[in-house]
Amino acid sequence: MVAPLAVLSTRQSGQVSWIGGPGAGALAGFAGTAVVALTCAAICRNPTSRVLRGVRLPALALGLLVLPALLLLLVSLVTPCTWTAMCSTARAAPRC
């Protein structure tokens, strides 16, 4: 069901090929945010903190703050050609 969308989207990868990967500023910003989040979670960590389905609120907030940005940074390292090579079912290797 997703395969036709993946095939069609690979044809249009040139439209966003000019967008570069994350630079030093983006990585420093993420690292700073992660350090602040870890510090806040450590400060707010106490035995009486609110528990939501077995997970303490500071741990939940830390995951919600850090994980989406981390996943986006990791996915941004994959180029469209790399993605096509991983998902291609053609016999010939893709040309980049």
PDB file of N, CA and C in Angstrom:
ATOM      1  N   MET A   1       0.814  -1.173   0.000  1.00  0.00           N
ATOM      2  CA  MET A   1       0.000   0.000   0.000  1.00  0.00           C
ATOM      3  C   MET A   1       0.877   1.265   0.000  1.00  0.00           C
ATOM      4  N   VAL A   2       2.028   1.193   0.638  1.00  0.00           N
ATOM      5  CA  VAL A   2       2.924   2.341   0.699  1.00  0.00           C
ATOM      6  C   VAL A   2       3.890   2.346  -0.486  1.00  0.00           C
ATOM      7  N   ALA A   3       4.085   1.200  -1.120  1.00  0.00           N
ATOM      8  CA  ALA A   3       5.060   1.092  -2.205  1.00  0.00           C
ATOM      9  C   ALA A   3       4.803   2.068  -3.354  1.00  0.00           C
ATOM     10  N   PRO A   4       3.565   2.238  -3.842  1.00  0.00           N
ATOM     11  CA  PRO A   4       3.370   3.211  -4.925  1.00  0.00           C
ATOM     12  C   PRO A   4       3.742   4.636  -4.509  1.00  0.00           C
ATOM     13  N   LEU A   5       3.427   4.986  -3.277  1.00  0.00           N
ATOM     14  CA  LEU A   5       3.787   6.316  -2.784  1.00  0.00           C
ATOM     15  C   LEU A   5       5.298   6.475  -2.702  1.00  0.00           C
ATOM     16  N   ALA A   6       5.988   5.440  -2.275  1.00  0.00           N
ATOM     17  CA  ALA A   6       7.453   5.489  -2.201  1.00  0.00           C
ATOM     18  C   ALA A   6       8.060   5.630  -3.590  1.00  0.00           C
ATOM     19  N   VAL A   7       7.528   4.920  -4.561  1.00  0.00           N
ATOM     20  CA  VAL A   7       8.049   5.003  -5.927  1.00  0.00           C
ATOM     21  C   VAL A   7       7.817   6.396  -6.497  1.00  0.00           C
ATOM     22  N   LEU A   8       6.635   6.928  -6.312  1.00  0.00           N
ATOM     23  CA  LEU A   8       6.332   8.262  -6.832  1.00  0.00           C
ATOM     24  C   LEU A   8       7.148   9.351  -6.133  1.00  0.00           C
ATOM     25  N   SER A   9       7.381   9.184  -4.849  1.00  0.00           N
ATOM     26  CA  SER A   9       8.126  10.217  -4.131  1.00  0.00           C
ATOM     27  C   SER A   9       9.606  10.210  -4.495  1.00  0.00           C
ATOM     28  N   THR A  10      10.159   9.077  -4.910  1.00  0.00           N
ATOM     29  CA  THR A  10      11.570   9.055  -5.311  1.00  0.00           C
ATOM     30  C   THR A  10      11.785   9.828  -6.603  1.00  0.00           C
ATOM     31  N   ARG A  11      10.761   9.921  -7.430  1.00  0.00           N
ATOM     32  CA  ARG A  11      10.878  10.691  -8.670  1.00  0.00           C
ATOM     33  C   ARG A  11      10.961  12.195  -8.395  1.00  0.00           C
ATOM     34  N   GLN A  12      10.448  12.622  -7.259  1.00  0.00           N
ATOM     35  CA  GLN A  12      10.404  14.041  -6.943  1.00  0.00           C
ATOM     36  C   GLN A  12      11.463  14.435  -5.915  1.00  0.00           C
ATOM     37  N   SER A  13      12.436  13.608  -5.682  1.00  0.00           N
ATOM     38  CA  SER A  13      13.444  13.906  -4.669  1.00  0.00           C
ATOM     39  C   SER A  13      14.324  15.091  -5.053  1.00  0.00           C
ATOM     40  N   GLY A  14      14.396  15.426  -6.333  1.00  0.00           N
ATOM     41  CA  GLY A  14      15.194  16.563  -6.762  1.00  0.00           C
ATOM     42  C   GLY A  14      14.662  17.902  -6.254  1.00  0.00           C
ATOM     43  N   GLN A  15      13.384  17.943  -5.919  1.00  0.00           N
ATOM     44  CA  GLN A  15      12.786  19.182  -5.447  1.00  0.00           C
ATOM     45  C   GLN A  15      13.316  19.599  -4.075  1.00  0.00           C
ATOM     46  N   VAL A  16      13.779  18.653  -3.307  1.00  0.00           N
ATOM     47  CA  VAL A  16      14.305  18.978  -1.974  1.00  0.00           C
ATOM     48  C   VAL A  16      15.776  18.607  -1.842  1.00  0.00           C
ATOM     49  N   SER A  17      16.417  18.289  -2.955  1.00  0.00           N
ATOM     50  CA  SER A  17      17.819  17.867  -2.893  1.00  0.00           C
ATOM     51  C   SER A  17      18.749  19.006  -2.503  1.00  0.00           C
ATOM     52  N   TRP A  18      18.296  20.254  -2.646  1.00  0.00           N
ATOM     53  CA  TRP A  18      19.128  21.398  -2.299  1.00  0.00           C
ATOM     54  C   TRP A  18      19.232  21.583  -0.787  1.00  0.00           C
ATOM     55  N   ILE A  19      18.340  20.958  -0.027  1.00  0.00           N
ATOM     56  CA  ILE A  19      18.372  21.104   1.429  1.00  0.00           C
ATOM     57  C   ILE A  19      19.530  20.277   1.975  1.00  0.00           C
ATOM     58  N   GLY A  20      20.427  20.916   2.679  1.00  0.00           N
ATOM     59  CA  GLY A  20      21.591  20.225   3.233  1.00  0.00           C
ATOM     60  C   GLY A  20      21.268  19.498   4.519  1.00  0.00           C
ATOM     61  N   GLY A  21      22.225  18.766   4.989  1.00  0.00           N
ATOM     62  CA  GLY A  21      22.076  18.057   6.247  1.00  0.00           C
ATOM     63  C   GLY A  21      22.239  18.998   7.430  1.00  0.00           C
ATOM     64  N   PRO A  22      22.085  18.478   8.608  1.00  0.00           N
ATOM     65  CA  PRO A  22      22.229  19.327   9.793  1.00  0.00           C
ATOM     66  C   PRO A  22      23.669  19.784   9.953  1.00  0.00           C
ATOM     67  N   GLY A  23      23.834  21.049  10.221  1.00  0.00           N
ATOM     68  CA  GLY A  23      25.167  21.609  10.421  1.00  0.00           C
ATOM     69  C   GLY A  23      25.574  21.581  11.886  1.00  0.00           C
ATOM     70  N   ALA A  24      26.685  22.233  12.167  1.00  0.00           N
ATOM     71  CA  ALA A  24      27.195  22.275  13.532  1.00  0.00           C
ATOM     72  C   ALA A  24      26.229  23.016  14.449  1.00  0.00           C
ATOM     73  N   GLY A  25      25.561  24.041  13.933  1.00  0.00           N
ATOM     74  CA  GLY A  25      24.608  24.794  14.750  1.00  0.00           C
ATOM     75  C   GLY A  25      23.419  23.952  15.179  1.00  0.00           C
ATOM     76  N   ALA A  26      22.917  23.132  14.264  1.00  0.00           N
ATOM     77  CA  ALA A  26      21.783  22.267  14.591  1.00  0.00           C
ATOM     78  C   ALA A  26      22.179  21.215  15.621  1.00  0.00           C
ATOM     79  N   LEU A  27      23.359  20.651  15.443  1.00  0.00           N
ATOM     80  CA  LEU A  27      23.824  19.650  16.406  1.00  0.00           C
ATOM     81  C   LEU A  27      24.091  20.266  17.771  1.00  0.00           C
ATOM     82  N   ALA A  28      24.671  21.472  17.792  1.00  0.00           N
ATOM     83  CA  ALA A  28      24.925  22.153  19.071  1.00  0.00           C
ATOM     84  C   ALA A  28      23.608  22.524  19.737  1.00  0.00           C
ATOM     85  N   GLY A  29      22.633  22.962  18.945  1.00  0.00           N
ATOM     86  CA  GLY A  29      21.323  23.281  19.506  1.00  0.00           C
ATOM     87  C   GLY A  29      20.642  22.068  20.102  1.00  0.00           C
ATOM     88  N   PHE A  30      20.734  20.945  19.399  1.00  0.00           N
ATOM     89  CA  PHE A  30      20.147  19.716  19.939  1.00  0.00           C
ATOM     90  C   PHE A  30      20.866  19.286  21.208  1.00  0.00           C
ATOM     91  N   ALA A  31      22.190  19.358  21.196  1.00  0.00           N
ATOM     92  CA  ALA A  31      22.958  18.961  22.387  1.00  0.00           C
ATOM     93  C   ALA A  31      22.617  19.865  23.572  1.00  0.00           C
ATOM     94  N   GLY A  32      22.503  21.166  23.330  1.00  0.00           N
ATOM     95  CA  GLY A  32      22.138  22.085  24.407  1.00  0.00           C
ATOM     96  C   GLY A  32      20.763  21.794  24.965  1.00  0.00           C
ATOM     97  N   THR A  33      19.810  21.534  24.070  1.00  0.00           N
ATOM     98  CA  THR A  33      18.453  21.203  24.508  1.00  0.00           C
ATOM     99  C   THR A  33      18.445  19.910  25.310  1.00  0.00           C
ATOM    100  N   ALA A  34      19.205  18.918  24.868  1.00  0.00           N
ATOM    101  CA  ALA A  34      19.258  17.638  25.578  1.00  0.00           C
ATOM    102  C   ALA A  34      19.875  17.810  26.965  1.00  0.00           C
ATOM    103  N   VAL A  35      20.921  18.636  27.071  1.00  0.00           N
ATOM    104  CA  VAL A  35      21.558  18.863  28.377  1.00  0.00           C
ATOM    105  C   VAL A  35      20.592  19.569  29.320  1.00  0.00           C
ATOM    106  N   VAL A  36      19.897  20.581  28.825  1.00  0.00           N
ATOM    107  CA  VAL A  36      18.920  21.294  29.660  1.00  0.00           C
ATOM    108  C   VAL A  36      17.802  20.349  30.083  1.00  0.00           C
ATOM    109  N   ALA A  37      17.328  19.517  29.161  1.00  0.00           N
ATOM    110  CA  ALA A  37      16.262  18.565  29.485  1.00  0.00           C
ATOM    111  C   ALA A  37      16.722  17.555  30.521  1.00  0.00           C
ATOM    112  N   LEU A  38      17.933  17.036  30.369  1.00  0.00           N
ATOM    113  CA  LEU A  38      18.458  16.090  31.355  1.00  0.00           C
ATOM    114  C   LEU A  38      18.606  16.744  32.719  1.00  0.00           C
ATOM    115  N   THR A  39      19.063  17.983  32.735  1.00  0.00           N
ATOM    116  CA  THR A  39      19.225  18.701  33.998  1.00  0.00           C
ATOM    117  C   THR A  39      17.870  18.917  34.676  1.00  0.00           C
ATOM    118  N   CYS A  40      16.885  19.343  33.904  1.00  0.00           N
ATOM    119  CA  CYS A  40      15.544  19.545  34.464  1.00  0.00           C
ATOM    120  C   CYS A  40      14.943  18.232  34.964  1.00  0.00           C
ATOM    121  N   ALA A  41      15.138  17.155  34.216  1.00  0.00           N
ATOM    122  CA  ALA A  41      14.611  15.858  34.646  1.00  0.00           C
ATOM    123  C   ALA A  41      15.296  15.388  35.919  1.00  0.00           C
ATOM    124  N   ALA A  42      16.603  15.668  36.042  1.00  0.00           N
ATOM    125  CA  ALA A  42      17.316  15.270  37.252  1.00  0.00           C
ATOM    126  C   ALA A  42      16.862  16.103  38.454  1.00  0.00           C
ATOM    127  N   ILE A  43      16.610  17.387  38.239  1.00  0.00           N
ATOM    128  CA  ILE A  43      16.150  18.248  39.330  1.00  0.00           C
ATOM    129  C   ILE A  43      14.748  17.850  39.777  1.00  0.00           C
ATOM    130  N   CYS A  44      13.884  17.534  38.826  1.00  0.00           N
ATOM    131  CA  CYS A  44      12.489  17.203  39.136  1.00  0.00           C
ATOM    132  C   CYS A  44      12.305  15.763  39.588  1.00  0.00           C
ATOM    133  N   ARG A  45      13.362  15.004  39.577  1.00  0.00           N
ATOM    134  CA  ARG A  45      13.266  13.589  39.945  1.00  0.00           C
ATOM    135  C   ARG A  45      13.167  13.460  41.459  1.00  0.00           C
ATOM    136  N   ASN A  46      12.056  12.971  41.901  1.00  0.00           N
ATOM    137  CA  ASN A  46      11.880  12.684  43.319  1.00  0.00           C
ATOM    138  C   ASN A  46      10.868  11.558  43.471  1.00  0.00           C
ATOM    139  N   PRO A  47      10.839  10.919  44.603  1.00  0.00           N
ATOM    140  CA  PRO A  47       9.939   9.769  44.769  1.00  0.00           C
ATOM    141  C   PRO A  47       8.461  10.132  44.733  1.00  0.00           C
ATOM    142  N   THR A  48       8.133  11.392  44.940  1.00  0.00           N
ATOM    143  CA  THR A  48       6.725  11.783  44.970  1.00  0.00           C
ATOM    144  C   THR A  48       6.256  12.363  43.644  1.00  0.00           C
ATOM    145  N   SER A  49       7.085  12.323  42.596  1.00  0.00           N
ATOM    146  CA  SER A  49       6.649  12.877  41.313  1.00  0.00           C
ATOM    147  C   SER A  49       5.512  12.036  40.746  1.00  0.00           C
ATOM    148  N   ARG A  50       4.712  12.665  39.946  1.00  0.00           N
ATOM    149  CA  ARG A  50       3.506  12.036  39.422  1.00  0.00           C
ATOM    150  C   ARG A  50       3.845  10.852  38.517  1.00  0.00           C
ATOM    151  N   VAL A  51       3.090   9.767  38.665  1.00  0.00           N
ATOM    152  CA  VAL A  51       3.301   8.556  37.881  1.00  0.00           C
ATOM    153  C   VAL A  51       2.119   8.376  36.934  1.00  0.00           C
ATOM    154  N   LEU A  52       2.432   8.192  35.652  1.00  0.00           N
ATOM    155  CA  LEU A  52       1.397   7.990  34.647  1.00  0.00           C
ATOM    156  C   LEU A  52       1.611   6.621  34.016  1.00  0.00           C
ATOM    157  N   ARG A  53       0.782   5.671  34.369  1.00  0.00           N
ATOM    158  CA  ARG A  53       0.879   4.280  33.886  1.00  0.00           C
ATOM    159  C   ARG A  53       2.271   3.698  34.080  1.00  0.00           C
ATOM    160  N   GLY A  54       2.819   3.877  35.246  1.00  0.00           N
ATOM    161  CA  GLY A  54       4.104   3.288  35.590  1.00  0.00           C
ATOM    162  C   GLY A  54       5.319   4.101  35.163  1.00  0.00           C
ATOM    163  N   VAL A  55       5.114   5.252  34.518  1.00  0.00           N
ATOM    164  CA  VAL A  55       6.226   6.084  34.061  1.00  0.00           C
ATOM    165  C   VAL A  55       6.158   7.416  34.799  1.00  0.00           C
ATOM    166  N   ARG A  56       7.264   7.811  35.376  1.00  0.00           N
ATOM    167  CA  ARG A  56       7.300   9.100  36.081  1.00  0.00           C
ATOM    168  C   ARG A  56       7.278  10.245  35.073  1.00  0.00           C
ATOM    169  N   LEU A  57       6.654  11.331  35.444  1.00  0.00           N
ATOM    170  CA  LEU A  57       6.452  12.467  34.552  1.00  0.00           C
ATOM    171  C   LEU A  57       7.760  13.056  34.003  1.00  0.00           C
ATOM    172  N   PRO A  58       8.827  13.231  34.812  1.00  0.00           N
ATOM    173  CA  PRO A  58      10.073  13.758  34.233  1.00  0.00           C
ATOM    174  C   PRO A  58      10.660  12.858  33.129  1.00  0.00           C
ATOM    175  N   ALA A  59      10.563  11.551  33.301  1.00  0.00           N
ATOM    176  CA  ALA A  59      11.081  10.629  32.277  1.00  0.00           C
ATOM    177  C   ALA A  59      10.246  10.710  31.003  1.00  0.00           C
ATOM    178  N   LEU A  60       8.949  10.838  31.154  1.00  0.00           N
ATOM    179  CA  LEU A  60       8.069  10.964  30.000  1.00  0.00           C
ATOM    180  C   LEU A  60       8.345  12.271  29.249  1.00  0.00           C
ATOM    181  N   ALA A  61       8.480  13.360  29.992  1.00  0.00           N
ATOM    182  CA  ALA A  61       8.755  14.655  29.364  1.00  0.00           C
ATOM    183  C   ALA A  61      10.109  14.652  28.664  1.00  0.00           C
ATOM    184  N   LEU A  62      11.096  14.001  29.265  1.00  0.00           N
ATOM    185  CA  LEU A  62      12.420  13.917  28.656  1.00  0.00           C
ATOM    186  C   LEU A  62      12.357  13.176  27.319  1.00  0.00           C
ATOM    187  N   GLY A  63      11.642  12.072  27.296  1.00  0.00           N
ATOM    188  CA  GLY A  63      11.494  11.321  26.051  1.00  0.00           C
ATOM    189  C   GLY A  63      10.762  12.105  24.979  1.00  0.00           C
ATOM    190  N   LEU A  64       9.723  12.827  25.368  1.00  0.00           N
ATOM    191  CA  LEU A  64       8.965  13.616  24.401  1.00  0.00           C
ATOM    192  C   LEU A  64       9.769  14.797  23.867  1.00  0.00           C
ATOM    193  N   LEU A  65      10.714  15.288  24.633  1.00  0.00           N
ATOM    194  CA  LEU A  65      11.513  16.423  24.192  1.00  0.00           C
ATOM    195  C   LEU A  65      12.699  15.996  23.334  1.00  0.00           C
ATOM    196  N   VAL A  66      13.354  14.912  23.711  1.00  0.00           N
ATOM    197  CA  VAL A  66      14.613  14.533  23.058  1.00  0.00           C
ATOM    198  C   VAL A  66      14.408  13.576  21.878  1.00  0.00           C
ATOM    199  N   LEU A  67      13.551  12.591  22.007  1.00  0.00           N
ATOM    200  CA  LEU A  67      13.444  11.549  20.979  1.00  0.00           C
ATOM    201  C   LEU A  67      12.994  12.046  19.601  1.00  0.00           C
ATOM    202  N   PRO A  68      11.977  12.908  19.477  1.00  0.00           N
ATOM    203  CA  PRO A  68      11.601  13.359  18.132  1.00  0.00           C
ATOM    204  C   PRO A  68      12.730  14.094  17.404  1.00  0.00           C
ATOM    205  N   ALA A  69      13.416  14.977  18.112  1.00  0.00           N
ATOM    206  CA  ALA A  69      14.522  15.709  17.479  1.00  0.00           C
ATOM    207  C   ALA A  69      15.659  14.764  17.112  1.00  0.00           C
ATOM    208  N   LEU A  70      15.947  13.798  17.973  1.00  0.00           N
ATOM    209  CA  LEU A  70      17.007  12.836  17.687  1.00  0.00           C
ATOM    210  C   LEU A  70      16.667  11.993  16.464  1.00  0.00           C
ATOM    211  N   LEU A  71      15.424  11.548  16.368  1.00  0.00           N
ATOM    212  CA  LEU A  71      15.017  10.763  15.204  1.00  0.00           C
ATOM    213  C   LEU A  71      15.102  11.582  13.916  1.00  0.00           C
ATOM    214  N   LEU A  72      14.689  12.842  13.968  1.00  0.00           N
ATOM    215  CA  LEU A  72      14.789  13.685  12.780  1.00  0.00           C
ATOM    216  C   LEU A  72      16.247  13.906  12.365  1.00  0.00           C
ATOM    217  N   LEU A  73      17.130  14.091  13.336  1.00  0.00           N
ATOM    218  CA  LEU A  73      18.548  14.255  13.005  1.00  0.00           C
ATOM    219  C   LEU A  73      19.116  12.987  12.379  1.00  0.00           C
ATOM    220  N   LEU A  74      18.735  11.832  12.889  1.00  0.00           N
ATOM    221  CA  LEU A  74      19.243  10.572  12.338  1.00  0.00           C
ATOM    222  C   LEU A  74      18.684  10.310  10.940  1.00  0.00           C
ATOM    223  N   VAL A  75      17.405  10.590  10.729  1.00  0.00           N
ATOM    224  CA  VAL A  75      16.801  10.368   9.418  1.00  0.00           C
ATOM    225  C   VAL A  75      17.371  11.336   8.389  1.00  0.00           C
ATOM    226  N   SER A  76      17.768  12.532   8.825  1.00  0.00           N
ATOM    227  CA  SER A  76      18.300  13.511   7.880  1.00  0.00           C
ATOM    228  C   SER A  76      19.658  13.094   7.322  1.00  0.00           C
ATOM    229  N   LEU A  77      20.285  12.109   7.937  1.00  0.00           N
ATOM    230  CA  LEU A  77      21.569  11.617   7.428  1.00  0.00           C
ATOM    231  C   LEU A  77      21.398  10.700   6.223  1.00  0.00           C
ATOM    232  N   VAL A  78      20.182  10.216   5.995  1.00  0.00           N
ATOM    233  CA  VAL A  78      19.898   9.324   4.872  1.00  0.00           C
ATOM    234  C   VAL A  78      19.551  10.179   3.657  1.00  0.00           C
ATOM    235  N   THR A  79      20.291  10.008   2.579  1.00  0.00           N
ATOM    236  CA  THR A  79      20.022  10.744   1.347  1.00  0.00           C
ATOM    237  C   THR A  79      18.997   9.984   0.513  1.00  0.00           C
ATOM    238  N   PRO A  80      18.313  10.654  -0.408  1.00  0.00           N
ATOM    239  CA  PRO A  80      17.335   9.950  -1.242  1.00  0.00           C
ATOM    240  C   PRO A  80      17.944   8.791  -2.020  1.00  0.00           C
ATOM    241  N   CYS A  81      19.190   8.943  -2.464  1.00  0.00           N
ATOM    242  CA  CYS A  81      19.836   7.856  -3.197  1.00  0.00           C
ATOM    243  C   CYS A  81      20.080   6.664  -2.282  1.00  0.00           C
ATOM    244  N   THR A  82      20.486   6.913  -1.062  1.00  0.00           N
ATOM    245  CA  THR A  82      20.691   5.831  -0.102  1.00  0.00           C
ATOM    246  C   THR A  82      19.376   5.130   0.176  1.00  0.00           C
ATOM    247  N   TRP A  83      18.318   5.900   0.341  1.00  0.00           N
ATOM    248  CA  TRP A  83      17.001   5.335   0.609  1.00  0.00           C
ATOM    249  C   TRP A  83      16.544   4.479  -0.563  1.00  0.00           C
ATOM    250  N   THR A  84      16.766   4.952  -1.782  1.00  0.00           N
ATOM    251  CA  THR A  84      16.381   4.192  -2.963  1.00  0.00           C
ATOM    252  C   THR A  84      17.177   2.897  -3.048  1.00  0.00           C
ATOM    253  N   ALA A  85      18.456   2.962  -2.707  1.00  0.00           N
ATOM    254  CA  ALA A  85      19.290   1.758  -2.757  1.00  0.00           C
ATOM    255  C   ALA A  85      18.831   0.734  -1.729  1.00  0.00           C
ATOM    256  N   MET A  86      18.381   1.202  -0.578  1.00  0.00           N
ATOM    257  CA  MET A  86      17.934   0.275   0.457  1.00  0.00           C
ATOM    258  C   MET A  86      16.596  -0.344   0.095  1.00  0.00           C
ATOM    259  N   CYS A  87      15.718   0.417  -0.530  1.00  0.00           N
ATOM    260  CA  CYS A  87      14.354  -0.039  -0.794  1.00  0.00           C
ATOM    261  C   CYS A  87      14.149  -0.566  -2.213  1.00  0.00           C
ATOM    262  N   SER A  88      15.151  -0.462  -3.054  1.00  0.00           N
ATOM    263  CA  SER A  88      14.999  -0.838  -4.450  1.00  0.00           C
ATOM    264  C   SER A  88      14.849  -2.354  -4.601  1.00  0.00           C
ATOM    265  N   THR A  89      13.937  -2.737  -5.445  1.00  0.00           N
ATOM    266  CA  THR A  89      13.792  -4.160  -5.767  1.00  0.00           C
ATOM    267  C   THR A  89      14.321  -4.452  -7.164  1.00  0.00           C
ATOM    268  N   ALA A  90      14.864  -3.416  -7.822  1.00  0.00           N
ATOM    269  CA  ALA A  90      15.400  -3.607  -9.169  1.00  0.00           C
ATOM    270  C   ALA A  90      16.700  -4.391  -9.108  1.00  0.00           C
ATOM    271  N   ARG A  91      17.038  -5.036 -10.190  1.00  0.00           N
ATOM    272  CA  ARG A  91      18.262  -5.838 -10.231  1.00  0.00           C
ATOM    273  C   ARG A  91      19.499  -4.976 -10.316  1.00  0.00           C
ATOM    274  N   ALA A  92      19.406  -3.892 -11.047  1.00  0.00           N
ATOM    275  CA  ALA A  92      20.575  -3.015 -11.208  1.00  0.00           C
ATOM    276  C   ALA A  92      20.689  -2.081 -10.014  1.00  0.00           C
ATOM    277  N   ALA A  93      21.895  -1.771  -9.640  1.00  0.00           N
ATOM    278  CA  ALA A  93      22.117  -0.836  -8.542  1.00  0.00           C
ATOM    279  C   ALA A  93      21.740   0.568  -8.981  1.00  0.00           C
ATOM    280  N   PRO A  94      21.198   1.376  -8.084  1.00  0.00           N
ATOM    281  CA  PRO A  94      20.827   2.739  -8.469  1.00  0.00           C
ATOM    282  C   PRO A  94      22.058   3.587  -8.746  1.00  0.00           C
ATOM    283  N   ARG A  95      21.897   4.522  -9.645  1.00  0.00           N
ATOM    284  CA  ARG A  95      23.004   5.421  -9.998  1.00  0.00           C
ATOM    285  C   ARG A  95      22.819   6.728  -9.264  1.00  0.00           C
ATOM    286  N   CYS A  96      23.818   7.118  -8.520  1.00  0.00           N
ATOM    287  CA  CYS A  96      23.751   8.366  -7.742  1.00  0.00           C
ATOM    288  C   CYS A  96      24.696   9.392  -8.314  1.00  0.00           C
TER     289      CYS A  96
END
